[in-house]
């Protein structure tokens, strides 16, 4: 099991810059979160660490040792009670403000992440490094790190304020005591280094955690359940799961000693020197020199304990903020990511032609070209079939056509203009596409077809589209018809569909759209021959006078095409009509003859 390589840039992320970025992001989303925490923590820290433990104690001891009257003592108690009630009221309103703001920020940041995800290049989803970064970025939301960093900042501000008040009280008694508190400031340096050390450990564990999450998720997904129970794949997955756990254990052990040493050194400067040193000196002044009063001695000891408690809290918050800031680095990089496929400024006009000129393409992480020197021109009203065996480059051709990727070499022209010059979304909307790896969603059948909340008019339109795709016969058997939610994941009255029926629902999206060009990538891969024939008949009828591109390794659609392109190993090896290619006796002829014989065998067996 591999470990993630941590580069120099990741080890030296700008913590302060990321803290500022995180707070700014939260402030822009809802400033009430930080304000609410400041109200809560400010009242709590100043009251607990200074007013109650130091100031009020000092006043009471001075009243007692100074032989003041009982009325003065009562007035001090009433003042203390009034301040206590005020702090509770302010903290309560701060808590209400913070709770509401937390939900609002989660909504705002989630929407921001979703919007950004929609703008990412398709290449990002085929890059494991991207998924590692994306997972670490989404931890900010799923683990509530934005809430934690605001809480920590508010706590640090409140605790520093209370420490300043305590320091002022101690220095009034004897400034020497401040010297024993100097080592406390070294703790922040140590904890900063410790946070980066923990972050580096977590970075190395990210891929292993992603593998664990994948296995945990897959076990509960319906589409994997049959294969899990009819093969030994579960054992393979469990082996990877256990290997990921073992790898994490190795990482934890490797970092364990270092974290222990960080903690020991931190405790030395955080507790041992400040507390033992100040206690010894206070005892010496009180017992030996006799120049420290009982109230002064008590206040010094209470102040040192308060400073210790505050320091522990500040250290924890500071340590936590450092870690949160390192994770916000991933979120910041995610938001700052600029797609390689960028939108142009021209609006596409109605389709006239699409031309590939000397197009070659290689995936970013690949050594070999997936397409090489592709040349062809598609004109309005033409039906083109792109065929070839699996891995020939057919789907890659589609990705370039839709600008999911840009060509490595050559250019693609839409109406004679390079497609890079067009606005991205309007350009893609000129194509109605049915993908090979089709997906339906856990919403109603009608919403799956129309891809929007449906009016009664939309539902009627979607029903007609489902009839054209061949899915309506099945959908109509459901008690709620087209309003039935696909899958029972969120609705107990939902329905599951077979692979073929799911593909028909996906294909219905094409029938429900007004389009210039229809692109069908393996549109019948999950259909039986009869359903396939019916679907193609409907496609032929609906796409009459339209431009259509069929991409398939099944050749039943090719015979009806005006022109056929045969891809092999990323190259166009044949081009022509069905009749021409059958006469040539090349790869197309061999493939078509073999598939035809298989269909004949199936027909005989069915009889």
Coordinates of C-alpha atoms in Angstrom, one line a residue:
X1 CA 0.0 0.0 0.0
X2 CA 1.5 3.3 -1.1
X3 CA 1.9 6.4 1.1
X4 CA 1.2 9.9 -0.2
X5 CA 4.3 11.8 -1.0
X6 CA 4.4 15.1 0.9
X7 CA 6.1 17.8 -1.1
X8 CA 7.9 20.8 0.3
X9 CA 5.0 23.1 -0.5
X10 CA 2.5 21.0 1.5
X11 CA 4.9 20.9 4.5
X12 CA 5.2 24.6 4.5
X13 CA 1.6 25.8 4.0
X14 CA 1.0 29.4 5.1
X15 CA -0.8 28.9 8.4
X16 CA -1.5 32.6 9.2
X17 CA -2.7 33.2 5.6
X18 CA -5.0 30.2 5.8
X19 CA -6.4 31.3 9.2
X20 CA -7.2 34.7 7.7
X21 CA -8.7 33.0 4.6
X22 CA -10.9 30.7 6.8
X23 CA -12.2 33.5 9.0
X24 CA -12.8 35.8 6.0
X25 CA -14.7 33.0 4.3
X26 CA -16.9 32.4 7.4
X27 CA -17.4 36.1 7.9
X28 CA -18.6 36.6 4.4
X29 CA -21.0 33.6 4.7
X30 CA -22.4 34.8 8.0
X31 CA -20.6 37.1 10.4
X32 CA -22.9 36.2 13.3
X33 CA -21.0 32.9 13.8
X34 CA -17.8 34.6 15.0
X35 CA -19.8 37.4 16.9
X36 CA -21.8 34.7 18.7
X37 CA -18.7 32.8 19.8
X38 CA -17.0 36.1 20.9
X39 CA -20.0 36.9 23.0
X40 CA -20.0 33.4 24.6
X41 CA -16.3 33.0 25.1
X42 CA -15.6 36.6 26.0
X43 CA -18.1 36.5 28.9
X44 CA -17.0 33.0 30.0
X45 CA -13.3 33.6 30.0
X46 CA -13.2 37.0 31.5
X47 CA -15.7 36.0 34.2
X48 CA -14.2 32.6 35.0
X49 CA -10.5 33.3 34.8
X50 CA -10.3 36.9 36.0
X51 CA -13.5 38.2 37.7
X52 CA -14.3 35.1 39.7
X53 CA -10.9 33.5 40.3
X54 CA -8.8 36.6 40.7
X55 CA -10.6 39.9 41.1
X56 CA -13.4 38.8 43.3
X57 CA -11.1 36.7 45.4
X58 CA -8.8 39.7 45.9
X59 CA -11.7 42.0 46.9
X60 CA -13.1 39.4 49.3
X61 CA -9.8 38.7 51.0
X62 CA -9.0 42.4 51.3
X63 CA -12.5 42.9 52.9
X64 CA -11.9 40.0 55.4
X65 CA -8.3 40.8 56.3
X66 CA -9.0 44.5 56.4
X67 CA -11.8 44.0 58.9
X68 CA -14.5 45.7 56.7
X69 CA -18.1 45.5 57.8
X70 CA -20.6 42.9 56.6
X71 CA -22.5 45.3 54.5
X72 CA -19.5 45.9 52.3
X73 CA -19.1 42.1 51.9
X74 CA -22.8 41.8 50.9
X75 CA -22.5 44.6 48.4
X76 CA -19.5 42.8 46.8
X77 CA -21.5 39.6 46.6
X78 CA -24.5 41.3 45.0
X79 CA -22.1 43.0 42.5
X80 CA -20.6 39.6 41.7
X81 CA -24.1 38.1 41.3
X82 CA -25.2 40.9 38.9
X83 CA -22.1 40.4 36.8
X84 CA -22.7 36.7 36.7
X85 CA -26.3 37.1 35.5
X86 CA -25.2 39.6 32.9
X87 CA -22.5 37.1 31.6
X88 CA -25.1 34.3 31.4
X89 CA -27.6 36.5 29.4
X90 CA -24.9 37.6 27.0
X91 CA -23.6 34.1 26.6
X92 CA -27.2 32.8 25.9
X93 CA -27.8 35.3 23.1
X94 CA -24.4 34.5 21.7
X95 CA -25.2 30.8 21.7
X96 CA -28.5 31.4 19.8
X97 CA -26.8 33.5 17.3
X98 CA -24.0 31.0 16.8
X99 CA -26.4 28.0 16.3
X100 CA -28.3 29.7 13.6
X101 CA -25.2 31.0 11.9
X102 CA -23.6 27.5 11.9
X103 CA -26.5 26.1 9.8
X104 CA -26.4 29.0 7.5
X105 CA -22.7 28.9 6.9
X106 CA -22.9 25.1 6.2
X107 CA -25.5 25.8 3.6
X108 CA -23.6 28.7 2.0
X109 CA -20.3 26.8 1.9
X110 CA -21.9 23.6 0.6
X111 CA -23.5 25.5 -2.2
X112 CA -20.2 27.1 -3.0
X113 CA -18.5 23.7 -3.1
X114 CA -21.3 22.3 -5.3
X115 CA -21.0 25.3 -7.7
X116 CA -17.3 24.9 -7.9
X117 CA -17.5 21.1 -8.5
X118 CA -19.8 21.8 -11.4
X119 CA -17.1 23.9 -13.1
X120 CA -14.3 21.4 -12.7
X121 CA -12.8 19.7 -15.7
X122 CA -13.8 16.1 -16.3
X123 CA -10.1 15.3 -16.1
X124 CA -10.3 16.1 -12.3
X125 CA -12.6 13.1 -11.8
X126 CA -10.1 10.8 -13.5
X127 CA -7.2 11.9 -11.3
X128 CA -6.7 10.1 -8.0
X129 CA -4.7 13.1 -6.6
X130 CA -7.7 15.3 -7.2
X131 CA -9.9 13.0 -5.1
X132 CA -7.4 13.1 -2.3
X133 CA -7.4 16.9 -2.3
X134 CA -11.2 17.0 -2.7
X135 CA -11.7 14.7 0.2
X136 CA -9.5 16.8 2.5
X137 CA -11.3 19.9 1.3
X138 CA -14.7 18.6 2.0
X139 CA -13.6 17.6 5.5
X140 CA -13.9 21.3 6.3
X141 CA -17.6 21.0 5.8
X142 CA -18.4 17.4 6.9
X143 CA -16.3 17.7 10.0
X144 CA -17.5 21.3 10.9
X145 CA -13.9 22.7 10.7
X146 CA -15.3 26.2 9.8
X147 CA -17.2 26.1 13.1
X148 CA -14.2 25.0 15.0
X149 CA -11.8 27.6 13.7
X150 CA -14.3 30.4 14.5
X151 CA -14.7 29.0 18.0
X152 CA -11.0 28.7 18.5
X153 CA -10.3 32.3 17.3
X154 CA -13.0 33.7 19.6
X155 CA -11.6 31.6 22.5
X156 CA -8.1 32.8 21.9
X157 CA -9.2 36.5 21.8
X158 CA -11.3 36.1 25.0
X159 CA -8.6 34.2 26.8
X160 CA -5.8 36.6 25.8
X161 CA -8.0 39.4 27.2
X162 CA -8.5 37.6 30.5
X163 CA -4.7 36.8 30.7
X164 CA -3.9 40.5 30.2
X165 CA -6.3 41.3 33.1
X166 CA -4.6 38.7 35.3
X167 CA -1.1 39.9 34.3
X168 CA -2.1 43.4 35.3
X169 CA -3.2 42.1 38.7
X170 CA 0.0 40.0 39.2
X171 CA 2.3 42.8 38.2
X172 CA 0.6 45.1 40.7
X173 CA 1.6 42.6 43.4
X174 CA 5.2 41.9 42.0
X175 CA 6.3 42.1 38.4
X176 CA 8.8 39.3 39.0
X177 CA 6.0 36.7 38.7
X178 CA 5.6 37.6 35.0
X179 CA 9.1 36.1 34.3
X180 CA 7.8 32.6 35.3
X181 CA 5.1 33.0 32.6
X182 CA 7.5 33.8 29.7
X183 CA 8.1 30.0 28.8
X184 CA 4.4 29.8 28.1
X185 CA 4.9 31.7 24.8
X186 CA 7.3 29.0 23.6
X187 CA 4.4 26.6 23.7
X188 CA 2.8 28.2 20.7
X189 CA 6.0 27.7 18.6
X190 CA 6.1 24.0 19.7
X191 CA 2.4 23.5 19.0
X192 CA 2.7 25.0 15.6
X193 CA 5.4 22.5 14.7
X194 CA 3.3 19.7 16.2
X195 CA 0.2 20.7 14.1
X196 CA 2.2 20.5 10.9
X197 CA 3.6 17.1 12.0
X198 CA 0.0 15.9 12.6
X199 CA -1.1 17.3 9.3
X200 CA 1.7 15.5 7.5
X201 CA 0.7 12.3 9.2
X202 CA -3.0 12.8 8.1
X203 CA -1.9 13.6 4.5
X204 CA -0.1 10.2 4.3
X205 CA -3.2 8.5 5.6
X206 CA -5.6 10.1 3.1
X207 CA -5.4 7.5 0.3
X208 CA -5.7 4.7 2.8
X209 CA -8.8 6.4 4.3
X210 CA -10.2 6.9 0.8
X211 CA -9.8 3.1 0.1
X212 CA -11.5 2.3 3.4
X213 CA -14.4 4.7 2.6
X214 CA -14.7 3.1 -0.9
X215 CA -15.0 -0.4 0.5
X216 CA -17.4 0.7 3.3
X217 CA -19.6 2.5 0.7
X218 CA -19.5 -0.3 -1.9
X219 CA -20.7 -3.0 0.5
X220 CA -24.0 -1.1 0.9
X221 CA -24.6 -0.1 -2.7
X222 CA -27.4 -2.0 -4.5
X223 CA -25.6 -2.1 -7.9
X224 CA -22.7 -4.0 -6.4
X225 CA -24.7 -6.4 -4.2
X226 CA -25.2 -9.2 -6.8
X227 CA -21.5 -9.3 -7.8
X228 CA -20.6 -9.4 -4.1
X229 CA -22.7 -12.5 -3.5
X230 CA -21.8 -14.4 -6.6
X231 CA -18.1 -14.0 -6.7
X232 CA -15.0 -13.7 -4.5
X233 CA -14.7 -9.9 -5.0
X234 CA -15.7 -9.2 -1.4
X235 CA -12.5 -11.0 -0.3
X236 CA -10.5 -8.9 -2.7
X237 CA -12.0 -5.7 -1.3
X238 CA -11.5 -6.8 2.3
X239 CA -7.9 -7.5 1.6
X240 CA -7.5 -3.9 0.3
X241 CA -9.5 -2.7 3.3
X242 CA -7.3 -4.5 5.8
X243 CA -4.1 -3.4 3.9
X244 CA -5.3 0.2 4.2
X245 CA -5.8 -0.2 8.0
X246 CA -2.4 -1.9 8.4
X247 CA -0.8 0.8 6.4
X248 CA -2.4 3.5 8.7
X249 CA -1.2 1.6 11.7
X250 CA 2.4 1.7 10.3
X251 CA 2.0 5.5 9.8
X252 CA 0.6 6.1 13.3
X253 CA 3.5 4.2 14.8
X254 CA 6.0 6.1 12.8
X255 CA 4.7 9.4 14.0
X256 CA 3.8 8.3 17.5
X257 CA 7.3 8.9 19.1
X258 CA 7.6 12.3 17.6
X259 CA 4.1 13.4 18.8
X260 CA 5.0 12.1 22.3
X261 CA 8.2 14.2 22.4
X262 CA 6.3 17.3 21.2
X263 CA 3.8 16.8 24.0
X264 CA 6.5 16.3 26.7
X265 CA 8.4 19.5 25.7
X266 CA 5.1 21.4 25.5
X267 CA 4.1 20.3 29.0
X268 CA 7.5 21.4 30.4
X269 CA 7.1 25.0 29.2
X270 CA 3.3 25.0 29.7
X271 CA 3.0 23.7 33.2
X272 CA 6.2 22.7 35.0
X273 CA 8.3 25.9 34.8
X274 CA 5.4 28.4 35.3
X275 CA 3.6 26.7 38.1
X276 CA 6.5 25.2 40.2
X277 CA 8.6 28.3 39.7
X278 CA 5.9 30.8 40.8
X279 CA 4.8 28.6 43.7
X280 CA 8.4 28.4 45.0
X281 CA 9.0 32.2 44.7
X282 CA 5.6 33.1 46.3
X283 CA 6.3 30.7 49.2
X284 CA 9.7 32.2 49.7
X285 CA 8.3 35.8 49.7
X286 CA 5.4 34.8 52.1
X287 CA 7.3 32.6 54.6
X288 CA 10.9 33.8 54.5
X289 CA 10.8 37.4 53.6
X290 CA 7.3 38.1 54.9
X291 CA 6.6 40.9 52.4
X292 CA 3.6 39.1 50.8
X293 CA 0.2 39.4 52.5
X294 CA -2.3 36.5 52.8
X295 CA -4.5 38.1 50.2
X296 CA -1.5 38.7 47.9
X297 CA -0.3 35.1 48.4
X298 CA -3.7 33.7 47.6
X299 CA -4.2 35.9 44.6
X300 CA -0.8 35.0 43.2
X301 CA -1.5 31.3 43.5
X302 CA -5.0 31.7 42.0
X303 CA -3.7 33.9 39.2
X304 CA -1.0 31.4 38.3
X305 CA -3.6 28.6 38.2
X306 CA -5.9 30.8 36.0
X307 CA -3.0 31.6 33.7
X308 CA -2.2 27.9 33.5
X309 CA -5.8 27.0 32.7
X310 CA -6.0 29.8 30.1
X311 CA -2.7 28.8 28.6
X312 CA -3.8 25.2 28.3
X313 CA -7.0 26.4 26.5
X314 CA -5.1 28.8 24.3
X315 CA -2.6 26.1 23.4
X316 CA -5.4 23.6 22.5
X317 CA -7.2 26.3 20.5
X318 CA -4.0 27.4 18.8
X319 CA -3.0 23.8 18.0
X320 CA -6.5 23.1 16.7
X321 CA -6.5 26.3 14.6
X322 CA -3.2 25.4 13.1
X323 CA -4.6 22.0 12.0
X324 CA -7.9 23.6 10.7
X325 CA -5.8 26.1 8.8
X326 CA -3.9 23.4 7.1
X327 CA -7.1 21.8 6.0
X328 CA -8.5 25.1 4.8
X329 CA -5.4 25.2 2.6
X330 CA -7.0 22.3 0.6
X331 CA -10.4 24.1 0.5
X332 CA -8.7 27.3 -0.7
X333 CA -6.8 25.4 -3.4
X334 CA -10.1 23.7 -4.4
X335 CA -11.9 27.1 -4.7
X336 CA -9.0 28.7 -6.5
X337 CA -8.7 25.8 -9.0
X338 CA -9.0 27.2 -12.6
X339 CA -10.4 24.7 -15.2
X340 CA -8.1 24.0 -18.1
X341 CA -11.1 23.9 -20.4
X342 CA -12.3 27.5 -20.4
X343 CA -15.3 29.1 -21.9
X344 CA -15.0 31.3 -25.0
X345 CA -17.1 34.4 -25.8
X346 CA -19.0 33.5 -28.9
X347 CA -22.6 32.1 -28.9
X348 CA -23.0 29.1 -31.2
X349 CA -25.4 29.4 -34.0
X350 CA -27.6 26.6 -35.3
X351 CA -25.6 23.6 -36.3
X352 CA -24.2 23.4 -39.9
X353 CA -21.0 21.3 -39.5
X354 CA -18.5 19.8 -37.1
X355 CA -15.0 19.1 -38.3
X356 CA -12.0 17.3 -36.7
X357 CA -8.8 18.5 -38.3
X358 CA -5.6 16.6 -37.6
X359 CA -6.8 15.9 -34.0
X360 CA -4.6 13.9 -31.7
X361 CA -5.2 13.5 -28.0
X362 CA -3.4 12.1 -25.0
X363 CA -4.8 11.9 -21.5
X364 CA -2.8 14.1 -19.0
X365 CA -1.4 11.1 -17.1
X366 CA -1.0 8.8 -20.1
X367 CA 2.1 8.0 -22.1
X368 CA 0.3 6.9 -25.2
X369 CA -2.1 8.8 -27.5
X370 CA -5.7 7.7 -27.3
X371 CA -6.5 9.4 -30.7
X372 CA -4.1 10.1 -33.5
X373 CA -4.5 12.4 -36.5
X374 CA -8.3 12.2 -36.7
X375 CA -9.9 13.9 -39.7
X376 CA -13.6 13.9 -40.6
X377 CA -16.4 16.4 -41.1
X378 CA -20.0 16.0 -40.0
X379 CA -22.6 18.1 -41.8
X380 CA -26.2 19.1 -41.0
X381 CA -28.7 16.3 -41.4
X382 CA -26.1 13.6 -41.7
X383 CA -26.1 10.4 -39.6
X384 CA -22.6 9.2 -38.6
X385 CA -21.7 6.0 -36.9
X386 CA -18.4 5.7 -35.1
X387 CA -17.6 2.0 -34.5
X388 CA -14.8 0.0 -33.1
X389 CA -13.8 -2.5 -30.4
X390 CA -13.7 -1.5 -26.8
X391 CA -10.7 0.8 -26.2
X392 CA -10.5 2.0 -29.8
X393 CA -11.0 5.6 -28.8
X394 CA -14.8 6.1 -29.4
X395 CA -15.7 7.6 -26.1
X396 CA -12.6 9.8 -26.1
X397 CA -13.8 11.1 -29.5
X398 CA -17.1 12.0 -27.7
X399 CA -15.3 13.8 -24.9
X400 CA -13.4 16.0 -27.3
X401 CA -16.6 16.7 -29.3
X402 CA -18.3 17.9 -26.1
X403 CA -15.2 19.8 -24.9
X404 CA -14.8 17.7 -21.8
X405 CA -11.1 17.8 -22.9
X406 CA -9.3 19.9 -25.4
X407 CA -7.4 18.3 -28.2
X408 CA -3.6 17.9 -27.6
X409 CA -3.0 18.6 -31.2
X410 CA -5.1 19.8 -34.1
X411 CA -8.4 21.6 -33.8
X412 CA -12.2 20.9 -33.8
X413 CA -14.4 23.3 -35.8
X414 CA -18.1 24.0 -35.2
X415 CA -19.5 25.8 -38.2
X416 CA -16.0 26.5 -39.3
X417 CA -14.9 28.1 -35.9
X418 CA -12.7 26.5 -33.3
X419 CA -14.9 25.2 -30.5
X420 CA -12.7 26.9 -27.9
X421 CA -14.1 30.3 -29.0
X422 CA -17.6 29.4 -28.0
X423 CA -19.3 29.8 -24.6
X424 CA -19.0 26.4 -23.0
X425 CA -22.5 25.7 -21.8
X426 CA -24.4 27.0 -24.8
X427 CA -22.0 25.0 -27.0
X428 CA -22.7 21.7 -25.1
X429 CA -26.4 22.4 -25.1
X430 CA -26.5 22.1 -28.9
X431 CA -25.9 18.3 -28.3
X432 CA -28.4 15.9 -26.9
X433 CA -26.3 13.1 -25.5
X434 CA -27.0 9.6 -24.2
X435 CA -23.8 8.4 -22.4
X436 CA -22.5 4.8 -22.2
X437 CA -22.2 5.1 -18.4
X438 CA -25.7 6.5 -18.0
X439 CA -26.9 7.5 -14.6
X440 CA -30.4 8.0 -13.2
X441 CA -31.0 9.8 -9.9
X442 CA -33.1 9.4 -6.8
X443 CA -35.8 11.7 -8.0
X444 CA -39.0 11.0 -9.8
X445 CA -39.0 9.4 -13.3
X446 CA -40.4 12.6 -14.8
X447 CA -37.7 14.7 -13.2
X448 CA -35.1 12.2 -14.4
X449 CA -36.3 12.8 -17.9
X450 CA -36.8 16.5 -17.9
X451 CA -33.9 17.3 -15.5
X452 CA -36.0 19.9 -13.7
X453 CA -39.0 20.2 -11.3
X454 CA -41.9 19.2 -13.5
X455 CA -45.2 21.0 -14.3
X456 CA -48.2 19.1 -15.6
X457 CA -47.1 20.1 -19.1
X458 CA -43.6 18.8 -18.5
X459 CA -45.0 15.5 -17.2
X460 CA -47.1 15.0 -20.4
X461 CA -44.0 15.8 -22.5
X462 CA -41.9 13.4 -20.4
X463 CA -44.5 10.6 -20.7
X464 CA -44.3 10.9 -24.5
X465 CA -40.5 10.8 -24.3
X466 CA -40.7 7.6 -22.2
X467 CA -43.0 6.0 -24.8
X468 CA -40.4 6.8 -27.5
X469 CA -37.6 5.3 -25.5
X470 CA -39.7 2.2 -24.7
X471 CA -39.7 2.8 -20.9
X472 CA -43.3 3.9 -20.4
X473 CA -44.7 0.4 -20.5
X474 CA -42.8 -0.4 -17.3
X475 CA -43.2 3.0 -15.7
X476 CA -46.9 2.9 -16.2
X477 CA -47.2 -0.2 -14.0
X478 CA -46.0 1.7 -10.9
X479 CA -48.8 3.0 -8.6
X480 CA -47.5 6.6 -8.9
X481 CA -46.5 6.2 -12.6
X482 CA -44.0 8.8 -13.7
X483 CA -44.1 10.4 -10.3
X484 CA -42.4 7.4 -8.8
X485 CA -39.0 8.0 -7.3
X486 CA -36.2 5.8 -8.7
X487 CA -34.6 3.7 -6.0
X488 CA -35.9 3.2 -2.4
X489 CA -32.9 5.0 -0.9
X490 CA -35.0 8.0 0.2
X491 CA -38.5 6.9 -0.5
X492 CA -40.0 3.6 0.7
X493 CA -42.5 3.8 -2.2
X494 CA -39.7 4.2 -4.7
X495 CA -38.9 1.6 -7.5
X496 CA -35.9 -0.1 -8.8
X497 CA -35.4 -0.7 -12.5
X498 CA -33.4 -3.2 -14.4
X499 CA -30.3 -2.2 -16.4
X500 CA -32.2 -2.1 -19.6
X501 CA -35.1 -0.1 -18.2
X502 CA -32.7 2.3 -16.6
X503 CA -31.1 2.9 -19.9
X504 CA -34.4 3.5 -21.6
X505 CA -35.2 6.2 -18.9
X506 CA -31.8 7.8 -19.6
X507 CA -32.4 7.7 -23.4
X508 CA -35.8 9.4 -22.9
X509 CA -33.9 12.6 -22.0
X510 CA -32.9 12.8 -25.6
X511 CA -36.5 12.4 -26.8
X512 CA -37.5 15.2 -24.4
X513 CA -35.1 17.8 -25.8
X514 CA -35.0 20.1 -28.7
X515 CA -31.5 19.6 -30.1
X516 CA -29.3 20.3 -33.2
X517 CA -27.1 17.2 -32.8
X518 CA -27.9 13.9 -31.1
X519 CA -24.9 11.9 -29.8
X520 CA -25.6 8.4 -28.6
X521 CA -22.7 6.6 -26.9
X522 CA -23.5 2.9 -26.7
X523 CA -27.2 3.7 -26.4
X524 CA -28.4 0.1 -26.5
X525 CA -25.7 -1.6 -24.4
X526 CA -28.2 -2.9 -21.8
X527 CA -31.0 -3.7 -24.2
X528 CA -32.0 -7.0 -25.8
X529 CA -32.2 -7.2 -29.6
X530 CA -36.0 -6.6 -29.7
X531 CA -35.9 -3.5 -27.4
X532 CA -32.8 -2.3 -29.3
X533 CA -34.7 -2.5 -32.6
X534 CA -37.7 -0.7 -31.2
X535 CA -35.5 2.1 -29.8
X536 CA -33.7 2.6 -33.0
X537 CA -36.9 2.8 -35.0
X538 CA -38.1 5.5 -32.6
X539 CA -34.8 7.3 -32.8
X540 CA -34.9 7.2 -36.6
X541 CA -38.4 8.7 -36.6
X542 CA -37.7 11.4 -34.0
X543 CA -34.3 12.4 -35.4
X544 CA -35.5 12.7 -39.0
X545 CA -33.7 15.6 -40.7
X546 CA -31.5 15.9 -37.5
X547 CA -27.8 15.3 -37.3
X548 CA -27.0 12.1 -35.4
X549 CA -23.8 10.5 -34.2
X550 CA -23.9 6.9 -33.1
X551 CA -20.9 5.7 -31.1
X552 CA -20.9 1.9 -30.6
X553 CA -19.1 -1.4 -30.8
X554 CA -22.5 -3.0 -31.6
X555 CA -23.1 -2.4 -35.3
X556 CA -26.9 -2.7 -35.5
X557 CA -27.1 1.1 -35.7
X558 CA -24.3 1.4 -38.3
X559 CA -26.3 0.1 -41.2
X560 CA -28.7 3.0 -41.1
X561 CA -26.0 5.6 -41.0
X562 CA -25.0 7.8 -44.0
X563 CA -21.4 7.3 -43.2
X564 CA -19.4 5.0 -40.9
X565 CA -16.0 5.6 -39.3
X566 CA -14.1 2.6 -38.0
X567 CA -11.6 3.3 -35.1
X568 CA -8.9 1.0 -34.1
X569 CA -6.1 1.8 -31.6
X570 CA -6.9 5.6 -31.8
X571 CA -6.8 5.7 -35.7
X572 CA -9.4 5.9 -38.4
X573 CA -8.8 2.7 -40.4
X574 CA -11.9 2.7 -42.5
X575 CA -14.6 5.2 -43.6
X576 CA -17.6 4.8 -45.9
X577 CA -21.2 3.6 -46.1
X578 CA -22.3 0.2 -44.8
X579 CA -22.4 -1.2 -48.3
X580 CA -18.9 0.1 -49.2
X581 CA -17.3 -1.3 -46.0
X582 CA -19.0 -4.7 -46.3
X583 CA -17.6 -4.9 -49.9
X584 CA -14.1 -4.0 -48.6
X585 CA -13.9 -7.0 -46.4
X586 CA -12.0 -5.2 -43.7
X587 CA -12.5 -4.9 -39.9
X588 CA -16.0 -3.6 -40.2
X589 CA -17.1 -6.4 -42.4
X590 CA -15.6 -9.0 -40.0
X591 CA -17.3 -7.4 -37.0
X592 CA -20.7 -7.0 -38.6
X593 CA -20.6 -10.6 -39.9
X594 CA -19.6 -12.0 -36.5
X595 CA -22.3 -10.0 -34.6
X596 CA -25.0 -10.9 -37.2
X597 CA -24.2 -14.6 -36.7
X598 CA -24.5 -14.2 -32.9
X599 CA -27.9 -12.5 -33.4
X600 CA -29.0 -15.5 -35.6
X601 CA -27.9 -17.9 -32.9
X602 CA -29.9 -16.1 -30.3
X603 CA -33.0 -16.1 -32.5
X604 CA -32.7 -19.8 -33.1
X605 CA -32.2 -20.5 -29.4
X606 CA -35.3 -18.4 -28.6
X607 CA -37.4 -20.4 -31.0

